[in-house]
Amino acid sequence: MGSHGWRTTARTELRVSRGFHLDDLDASATPGYDGDKKSGAKDLALRAERLSDLQERLYAESRAGVARNAVLLVLQGMDTAGKGGIVRHVLGSVDPQGVQLQSFGAPSAEELAHDFLWRIERRLPKHGFIGVFDRSHYEDVLVGRVRELASPEEIERRYGAINDFEARAAASGIRIVKVMLHLSRDEQRERLQERLDRPDKHWKYNPGDIDDRELWQEYREAYDIVFERTSTDIAPWHVVPADRKWYARLAVQELLIAALEDIDPQWPAASFDVEEEKRRLAES
Ligand code: AMP
Ligand code: MG
């Protein structure tokens, strides 16, 4: 059973299955959720409490030195898909002290001098934290593939390297939640148009976004290959229809809650004698 307007869990509903193709999924759909924008906003607010409670428990474990787990949310998607909105509206409801946010842009000269995973590995979340990757190592097989930034042999090698890396991270206690925000080409046009029309959104606009937009179908194919090669039991991909921002936020919130519920963090036991401290306080 799901919670609130969910007919099933977001996790089962959105996990990519074998032979999945992005072109087969309607980006404006709201899979698994019976509700509209209004109930979606209400559920988001309600479930924010659950997310926040679980995150606080996880963080408390880290402060007590007993955390053995972390969550890593990997966010991928075309420009304007809503990665920033997820950070603001979903992660925005938890204590920022416990969140490690990391954005990945084009690699620096130093990063390029290392293996593509070098800059990623060192930014994995510490135990007790929720890490968020706004873009990730997957760019190295997405833009890397589409723009031929590495040889075909190197691109080919990377899928296996990613699976090995994620298996190691998972074995170290990191629960990996991989999300692709699936946007339609028409919706992207509208969002880019809005960024151009509104002076308060110009800062979000990047002329290079049009260059990637022109390679839309190539990116689609590169994503399909990513799902085929790197959706593993330990770190499966979830494709979240993102034309409706309210749905995407709700779905990612549920995926995070499910990952934290798997960890099941507990309030750490006091490292002092509670009764004794009460007595001392009363006498002070
Ligand atoms: P944005 O997330 O829109 O601020 O832009 C970040 C840009 O960095 C995007 O155009 C990405 O394609 C690019 N980028 C991120 N990671 C890589 C990478 N590993 N190699 C090349 N370009 C990258
Ligand atoms: Mg961009």
mmCIF file of C-alpha atoms and ligand atoms in Angstrom:
data_model
loop_
_atom_site.group_PDB
_atom_site.id
_atom_site.type_symbol
_atom_site.label_atom_id
_atom_site.label_comp_id
_atom_site.label_asym_id
_atom_site.label_seq_id
_atom_site.Cartn_x
_atom_site.Cartn_y
_atom_site.Cartn_z
ATOM 1 C CA MET A 1 0.000 0.000 0.000
ATOM 2 C CA GLY A 2 1.080 3.529 -0.682
ATOM 3 C CA SER A 3 0.515 6.544 1.491
ATOM 4 C CA HIS A 4 -1.856 9.455 0.982
ATOM 5 C CA GLY A 5 -2.736 9.783 -2.709
ATOM 6 C CA TRP A 6 -0.384 6.956 -3.718
ATOM 7 C CA ARG A 7 -1.975 3.839 -5.153
ATOM 8 C CA THR A 8 1.344 1.980 -5.013
ATOM 9 C CA THR A 9 4.765 3.041 -3.844
ATOM 10 C CA ALA A 10 6.711 5.509 -5.971
ATOM 11 C CA ARG A 11 9.578 3.053 -5.828
ATOM 12 C CA THR A 12 7.765 0.187 -7.527
ATOM 13 C CA GLU A 13 5.912 2.488 -9.878
ATOM 14 C CA LEU A 14 8.917 4.429 -11.178
ATOM 15 C CA ARG A 15 11.717 1.899 -11.213
ATOM 16 C CA VAL A 16 12.881 1.260 -14.773
ATOM 17 C CA SER A 17 12.148 -2.179 -16.104
ATOM 18 C CA ARG A 18 14.083 -4.150 -18.655
ATOM 19 C CA GLY A 19 13.821 -2.812 -22.201
ATOM 20 C CA PHE A 20 12.539 0.559 -20.997
ATOM 21 C CA HIS A 21 12.675 3.478 -23.445
ATOM 22 C CA LEU A 22 12.163 7.083 -22.413
ATOM 23 C CA ASP A 23 10.099 7.713 -25.542
ATOM 24 C CA ASP A 24 7.473 5.289 -24.233
ATOM 25 C CA LEU A 25 6.771 7.266 -21.061
ATOM 26 C CA ASP A 26 4.542 10.350 -21.090
ATOM 27 C CA ALA A 27 6.436 13.127 -19.302
ATOM 28 C CA SER A 28 3.184 14.698 -18.106
ATOM 29 C CA ALA A 29 1.890 11.503 -16.478
ATOM 30 C CA THR A 30 1.544 11.082 -12.708
ATOM 31 C CA PRO A 31 2.125 7.327 -12.287
ATOM 32 C CA GLY A 32 0.798 5.772 -9.125
ATOM 33 C CA TYR A 33 -0.675 8.964 -7.739
ATOM 34 C CA ASP A 34 -4.404 9.698 -7.565
ATOM 35 C CA GLY A 35 -4.564 13.406 -7.140
ATOM 36 C CA ASP A 36 -4.034 16.784 -8.683
ATOM 37 C CA LYS A 37 -1.721 19.711 -8.143
ATOM 38 C CA LYS A 38 -3.653 20.851 -5.107
ATOM 39 C CA SER A 39 -3.675 17.522 -3.273
ATOM 40 C CA GLY A 40 -0.075 17.048 -4.409
ATOM 41 C CA ALA A 41 0.993 20.231 -2.650
ATOM 42 C CA LYS A 42 -0.905 19.152 0.451
ATOM 43 C CA ASP A 43 0.675 15.689 0.477
ATOM 44 C CA LEU A 44 4.123 17.218 -0.049
ATOM 45 C CA ALA A 45 3.669 19.331 3.072
ATOM 46 C CA LEU A 46 2.330 16.396 5.095
ATOM 47 C CA ARG A 47 5.066 14.004 4.061
ATOM 48 C CA ALA A 48 7.744 16.640 4.654
ATOM 49 C CA GLU A 49 7.256 15.909 8.354
ATOM 50 C CA ARG A 50 8.001 12.228 7.900
ATOM 51 C CA LEU A 51 11.068 12.986 5.795
ATOM 52 C CA SER A 52 12.304 15.522 8.282
ATOM 53 C CA ASP A 53 11.841 13.156 11.232
ATOM 54 C CA LEU A 54 13.759 10.346 9.518
ATOM 55 C CA GLN A 55 16.541 12.704 8.460
ATOM 56 C CA GLU A 56 16.875 14.058 11.984
ATOM 57 C CA ARG A 57 17.246 10.540 13.353
ATOM 58 C CA LEU A 58 19.936 9.791 10.800
ATOM 59 C CA TYR A 59 21.778 12.985 11.632
ATOM 60 C CA ALA A 60 21.445 12.322 15.368
ATOM 61 C CA GLU A 61 23.136 8.962 14.826
ATOM 62 C CA SER A 62 26.043 10.723 13.173
ATOM 63 C CA ARG A 63 26.373 13.218 16.026
ATOM 64 C CA ALA A 64 26.422 10.305 18.456
ATOM 65 C CA GLY A 65 29.056 8.599 16.324
ATOM 66 C CA VAL A 66 26.902 5.569 15.582
ATOM 67 C CA ALA A 67 25.693 6.308 12.027
ATOM 68 C CA ARG A 68 26.591 3.553 9.599
ATOM 69 C CA ASN A 69 24.514 4.719 6.664
ATOM 70 C CA ALA A 70 23.924 7.635 4.351
ATOM 71 C CA VAL A 71 21.569 8.378 1.470
ATOM 72 C CA LEU A 72 22.784 9.570 -1.903
ATOM 73 C CA LEU A 73 20.228 11.149 -4.222
ATOM 74 C CA VAL A 74 21.548 11.291 -7.775
ATOM 75 C CA LEU A 75 19.599 13.800 -9.870
ATOM 76 C CA GLN A 76 19.847 13.731 -13.625
ATOM 77 C CA GLY A 77 17.785 15.384 -16.355
ATOM 78 C CA MET A 78 17.920 17.819 -19.215
ATOM 79 C CA ASP A 79 18.205 21.553 -18.513
ATOM 80 C CA THR A 80 15.083 22.980 -16.808
ATOM 81 C CA ALA A 81 13.949 19.471 -15.774
ATOM 82 C CA GLY A 82 13.661 20.745 -12.193
ATOM 83 C CA LYS A 83 16.734 19.494 -10.360
ATOM 84 C CA GLY A 84 17.045 22.784 -8.489
ATOM 85 C CA GLY A 85 13.366 22.704 -7.583
ATOM 86 C CA ILE A 86 13.789 19.256 -6.018
ATOM 87 C CA VAL A 87 16.614 20.547 -3.880
ATOM 88 C CA ARG A 88 14.612 23.574 -2.816
ATOM 89 C CA HIS A 89 11.184 22.033 -2.329
ATOM 90 C CA VAL A 90 11.993 18.487 -1.187
ATOM 91 C CA LEU A 91 15.338 18.784 0.592
ATOM 92 C CA GLY A 92 14.256 22.247 1.729
ATOM 93 C CA SER A 93 12.111 20.640 4.402
ATOM 94 C CA VAL A 94 14.989 18.957 6.233
ATOM 95 C CA ASP A 95 17.698 20.393 8.466
ATOM 96 C CA PRO A 96 20.362 21.817 6.110
ATOM 97 C CA GLN A 97 23.069 20.725 8.563
ATOM 98 C CA GLY A 98 22.466 17.147 7.532
ATOM 99 C CA VAL A 99 22.505 17.676 3.768
ATOM 100 C CA GLN A 100 25.600 17.538 1.571
ATOM 101 C CA LEU A 101 24.720 19.167 -1.747
ATOM 102 C CA GLN A 102 27.070 18.807 -4.662
ATOM 103 C CA SER A 103 26.657 20.200 -8.182
ATOM 104 C CA PHE A 104 28.756 18.858 -11.009
ATOM 105 C CA GLY A 105 29.583 21.055 -13.974
ATOM 106 C CA ALA A 106 32.141 20.617 -16.714
ATOM 107 C CA PRO A 107 35.285 19.148 -15.126
ATOM 108 C CA SER A 108 38.247 21.395 -14.300
ATOM 109 C CA ALA A 109 41.712 20.787 -15.772
ATOM 110 C CA GLU A 110 42.713 19.033 -12.562
ATOM 111 C CA GLU A 111 39.643 16.819 -12.606
ATOM 112 C CA LEU A 112 40.231 15.960 -16.251
ATOM 113 C CA ALA A 113 43.715 14.780 -15.354
ATOM 114 C CA HIS A 114 42.145 12.043 -13.201
ATOM 115 C CA ASP A 115 39.768 9.189 -13.807
ATOM 116 C CA PHE A 116 36.194 10.447 -14.208
ATOM 117 C CA LEU A 117 35.193 8.996 -10.825
ATOM 118 C CA TRP A 118 37.926 10.819 -8.913
ATOM 119 C CA ARG A 119 35.921 13.970 -8.287
ATOM 120 C CA ILE A 120 32.798 11.937 -7.514
ATOM 121 C CA GLU A 121 34.282 9.518 -5.005
ATOM 122 C CA ARG A 122 35.528 12.279 -2.735
ATOM 123 C CA ARG A 123 32.110 13.892 -2.589
ATOM 124 C CA LEU A 124 30.153 10.893 -1.381
ATOM 125 C CA PRO A 125 28.061 11.722 1.692
ATOM 126 C CA LYS A 126 29.429 10.994 5.147
ATOM 127 C CA HIS A 127 27.509 8.529 7.275
ATOM 128 C CA GLY A 128 24.517 10.268 8.796
ATOM 129 C CA PHE A 129 24.019 12.618 5.867
ATOM 130 C CA ILE A 130 21.791 12.921 2.841
ATOM 131 C CA GLY A 131 24.017 13.636 -0.134
ATOM 132 C CA VAL A 132 22.544 15.163 -3.265
ATOM 133 C CA PHE A 133 24.320 15.085 -6.600
ATOM 134 C CA ASP A 134 22.936 17.733 -8.972
ATOM 135 C CA ARG A 135 24.304 15.976 -12.054
ATOM 136 C CA SER A 136 26.834 13.297 -11.403
ATOM 137 C CA HIS A 137 29.202 10.673 -12.802
ATOM 138 C CA TYR A 138 26.431 9.918 -15.289
ATOM 139 C CA GLU A 139 27.324 13.072 -17.215
ATOM 140 C CA ASP A 140 30.463 11.224 -18.257
ATOM 141 C CA VAL A 141 28.351 8.730 -20.208
ATOM 142 C CA LEU A 142 25.681 11.270 -21.258
ATOM 143 C CA VAL A 143 27.305 14.503 -22.433
ATOM 144 C CA GLY A 144 30.494 12.436 -22.663
ATOM 145 C CA ARG A 145 28.856 10.112 -25.152
ATOM 146 C CA VAL A 146 26.742 12.642 -27.054
ATOM 147 C CA ARG A 147 29.596 15.116 -27.519
ATOM 148 C CA GLU A 148 32.265 12.439 -27.894
ATOM 149 C CA LEU A 149 34.373 13.819 -25.049
ATOM 150 C CA ALA A 150 36.131 10.453 -24.704
ATOM 151 C CA SER A 151 36.893 7.552 -27.015
ATOM 152 C CA PRO A 152 34.152 4.946 -27.606
ATOM 153 C CA GLU A 153 36.272 2.379 -25.705
ATOM 154 C CA GLU A 154 36.550 4.683 -22.710
ATOM 155 C CA ILE A 155 32.806 5.445 -22.722
ATOM 156 C CA GLU A 156 32.143 1.708 -22.894
ATOM 157 C CA ARG A 157 34.464 1.051 -19.937
ATOM 158 C CA ARG A 158 32.668 3.587 -17.796
ATOM 159 C CA TYR A 159 29.370 1.717 -17.425
ATOM 160 C CA GLY A 160 31.078 -1.172 -15.681
ATOM 161 C CA ALA A 161 33.252 1.211 -13.662
ATOM 162 C CA ILE A 162 30.098 3.005 -12.477
ATOM 163 C CA ASN A 163 28.442 -0.257 -11.418
ATOM 164 C CA ASP A 164 31.548 -1.327 -9.481
ATOM 165 C CA PHE A 165 31.819 2.070 -7.844
ATOM 166 C CA GLU A 166 28.162 2.123 -6.812
ATOM 167 C CA ALA A 167 28.385 -1.411 -5.450
ATOM 168 C CA ARG A 168 31.314 -0.327 -3.265
ATOM 169 C CA ALA A 169 29.466 2.776 -2.083
ATOM 170 C CA ALA A 170 26.393 0.674 -1.259
ATOM 171 C CA ALA A 171 28.527 -1.848 0.648
ATOM 172 C CA SER A 172 29.905 1.022 2.717
ATOM 173 C CA GLY A 173 26.373 1.879 3.858
ATOM 174 C CA ILE A 174 25.254 4.414 1.264
ATOM 175 C CA ARG A 175 21.744 3.920 -0.081
ATOM 176 C CA ILE A 176 21.757 5.224 -3.621
ATOM 177 C CA VAL A 177 18.575 6.722 -5.057
ATOM 178 C CA LYS A 178 18.966 7.429 -8.768
ATOM 179 C CA VAL A 179 16.419 9.729 -10.349
ATOM 180 C CA MET A 180 16.066 10.901 -13.921
ATOM 181 C CA LEU A 181 13.664 13.818 -14.250
ATOM 182 C CA HIS A 182 11.896 13.104 -17.505
ATOM 183 C CA LEU A 183 10.847 16.285 -19.303
ATOM 184 C CA SER A 184 9.148 16.659 -22.687
ATOM 185 C CA ARG A 185 10.736 18.750 -25.384
ATOM 186 C CA ASP A 186 7.694 21.034 -25.514
ATOM 187 C CA GLU A 187 7.762 21.653 -21.785
ATOM 188 C CA GLN A 188 11.466 22.476 -21.986
ATOM 189 C CA ARG A 189 10.703 25.061 -24.662
ATOM 190 C CA GLU A 190 8.180 26.721 -22.361
ATOM 191 C CA ARG A 191 10.549 26.765 -19.435
ATOM 192 C CA LEU A 192 13.399 28.186 -21.521
ATOM 193 C CA GLN A 193 10.992 30.761 -22.961
ATOM 194 C CA GLU A 194 10.041 31.816 -19.456
ATOM 195 C CA ARG A 195 13.690 32.151 -18.510
ATOM 196 C CA LEU A 196 14.150 34.489 -21.466
ATOM 197 C CA ASP A 197 10.964 36.472 -20.877
ATOM 198 C CA ARG A 198 11.493 37.142 -17.197
ATOM 199 C CA PRO A 199 14.431 39.283 -16.071
ATOM 200 C CA ASP A 200 14.337 37.543 -12.678
ATOM 201 C CA LYS A 201 15.048 34.265 -14.484
ATOM 202 C CA HIS A 202 17.808 35.392 -16.824
ATOM 203 C CA TRP A 203 20.382 34.182 -14.324
ATOM 204 C CA LYS A 204 19.139 30.647 -14.868
ATOM 205 C CA TYR A 205 19.467 30.819 -18.633
ATOM 206 C CA ASN A 206 22.548 29.508 -20.368
ATOM 207 C CA PRO A 207 22.911 29.867 -24.157
ATOM 208 C CA GLY A 208 24.553 26.430 -24.134
ATOM 209 C CA ASP A 209 21.204 24.925 -23.092
ATOM 210 C CA ILE A 210 20.013 25.382 -26.693
ATOM 211 C CA ASP A 211 23.006 23.410 -27.959
ATOM 212 C CA ASP A 212 22.002 20.461 -25.772
ATOM 213 C CA ARG A 213 18.352 20.902 -26.764
ATOM 214 C CA GLU A 214 19.364 20.477 -30.393
ATOM 215 C CA LEU A 215 20.806 17.080 -29.449
ATOM 216 C CA TRP A 216 17.573 15.994 -27.729
ATOM 217 C CA GLN A 217 17.236 12.630 -29.438
ATOM 218 C CA GLU A 218 20.919 11.811 -28.934
ATOM 219 C CA TYR A 219 20.506 12.458 -25.209
ATOM 220 C CA ARG A 220 17.381 10.298 -25.147
ATOM 221 C CA GLU A 221 19.366 7.412 -26.580
ATOM 222 C CA ALA A 222 22.261 8.003 -24.206
ATOM 223 C CA TYR A 223 19.809 7.864 -21.275
ATOM 224 C CA ASP A 224 18.241 4.655 -22.537
ATOM 225 C CA ILE A 225 21.710 3.087 -22.607
ATOM 226 C CA VAL A 226 22.389 4.338 -19.085
ATOM 227 C CA PHE A 227 19.222 2.637 -17.831
ATOM 228 C CA GLU A 228 20.035 -0.575 -19.623
ATOM 229 C CA ARG A 229 23.614 -0.724 -18.368
ATOM 230 C CA THR A 230 23.489 0.768 -14.886
ATOM 231 C CA SER A 231 20.111 -0.014 -13.365
ATOM 232 C CA THR A 232 21.199 -2.610 -10.826
ATOM 233 C CA ASP A 233 19.416 -4.189 -7.878
ATOM 234 C CA ILE A 234 21.671 -2.327 -5.517
ATOM 235 C CA ALA A 235 21.213 1.023 -7.291
ATOM 236 C CA PRO A 236 18.196 0.982 -9.615
ATOM 237 C CA TRP A 237 17.137 3.911 -11.762
ATOM 238 C CA HIS A 238 13.832 5.685 -11.318
ATOM 239 C CA VAL A 239 12.395 7.752 -14.128
ATOM 240 C CA VAL A 240 10.152 10.481 -12.793
ATOM 241 C CA PRO A 241 7.852 12.280 -15.237
ATOM 242 C CA ALA A 242 8.725 15.933 -14.676
ATOM 243 C CA ASP A 243 6.443 18.081 -16.811
ATOM 244 C CA ARG A 244 4.326 18.534 -13.703
ATOM 245 C CA LYS A 245 6.700 19.879 -11.117
ATOM 246 C CA TRP A 246 4.360 19.082 -8.244
ATOM 247 C CA TYR A 247 4.339 15.395 -9.176
ATOM 248 C CA ALA A 248 8.107 15.148 -9.597
ATOM 249 C CA ARG A 249 8.676 16.676 -6.163
ATOM 250 C CA LEU A 250 6.164 14.391 -4.514
ATOM 251 C CA ALA A 251 7.665 11.317 -6.176
ATOM 252 C CA VAL A 252 11.250 12.142 -5.223
ATOM 253 C CA GLN A 253 10.129 12.867 -1.672
ATOM 254 C CA GLU A 254 8.593 9.379 -1.481
ATOM 255 C CA LEU A 255 11.748 7.786 -2.900
ATOM 256 C CA LEU A 256 13.828 9.493 -0.211
ATOM 257 C CA ILE A 257 11.429 8.480 2.539
ATOM 258 C CA ALA A 258 11.583 4.864 1.361
ATOM 259 C CA ALA A 259 15.401 4.888 1.381
ATOM 260 C CA LEU A 260 15.461 6.318 4.906
ATOM 261 C CA GLU A 261 12.873 3.803 6.074
ATOM 262 C CA ASP A 262 15.155 1.036 4.804
ATOM 263 C CA ILE A 263 17.929 2.442 6.967
ATOM 264 C CA ASP A 264 15.482 2.824 9.877
ATOM 265 C CA PRO A 265 17.641 5.234 11.909
ATOM 266 C CA GLN A 266 17.059 5.241 15.665
ATOM 267 C CA TRP A 267 17.398 7.982 18.250
ATOM 268 C CA PRO A 268 20.760 7.326 19.887
ATOM 269 C CA ALA A 269 20.751 6.312 23.527
ATOM 270 C CA ALA A 270 21.979 8.970 25.949
ATOM 271 C CA SER A 271 25.678 8.694 26.741
ATOM 272 C CA PHE A 272 24.987 9.981 30.259
ATOM 273 C CA ASP A 273 22.812 8.997 33.206
ATOM 274 C CA VAL A 274 19.520 10.782 32.496
ATOM 275 C CA GLU A 275 18.161 10.526 36.053
ATOM 276 C CA GLU A 276 21.413 11.750 37.511
ATOM 277 C CA GLU A 277 21.432 14.740 35.160
ATOM 278 C CA LYS A 278 17.816 15.572 36.064
ATOM 279 C CA ARG A 279 18.787 15.572 39.716
ATOM 280 C CA ARG A 280 21.817 17.769 39.078
ATOM 281 C CA LEU A 281 19.723 20.225 37.059
ATOM 282 C CA ALA A 282 17.064 20.419 39.747
ATOM 283 C CA GLU A 283 19.730 21.159 42.334
ATOM 284 C CA SER A 284 21.581 23.720 40.291
HETATM 285 P P1 AMP B 1 23.972 23.117 -15.142
HETATM 286 O O1 AMP B 1 23.749 21.873 -14.354
HETATM 287 O O2 AMP B 1 22.861 23.435 -16.083
HETATM 288 O O3 AMP B 1 24.387 24.278 -14.310
HETATM 289 O O4 AMP B 1 25.194 22.877 -16.137
HETATM 290 C C1 AMP B 1 26.259 22.071 -15.867
HETATM 291 C C2 AMP B 1 26.888 21.741 -17.193
HETATM 292 O O5 AMP B 1 28.047 20.992 -16.935
HETATM 293 C C3 AMP B 1 25.984 20.925 -18.085
HETATM 294 O O6 AMP B 1 25.946 21.475 -19.371
HETATM 295 C C4 AMP B 1 26.661 19.568 -18.101
HETATM 296 O O7 AMP B 1 26.492 18.881 -19.303
HETATM 297 C C5 AMP B 1 28.096 19.929 -17.829
HETATM 298 N N1 AMP B 1 28.807 18.787 -17.239
HETATM 299 C C6 AMP B 1 28.564 18.210 -16.057
HETATM 300 N N2 AMP B 1 29.371 17.147 -15.872
HETATM 301 C C7 AMP B 1 30.135 17.057 -16.973
HETATM 302 C C8 AMP B 1 31.143 16.157 -17.378
HETATM 303 N N3 AMP B 1 31.522 15.139 -16.611
HETATM 304 N N4 AMP B 1 31.705 16.359 -18.594
HETATM 305 C C9 AMP B 1 31.314 17.389 -19.373
HETATM 306 N N5 AMP B 1 30.364 18.264 -19.046
HETATM 307 C C10 AMP B 1 29.783 18.108 -17.867
HETATM 308 MG MG MG B 2 22.570 23.962 -18.029
#
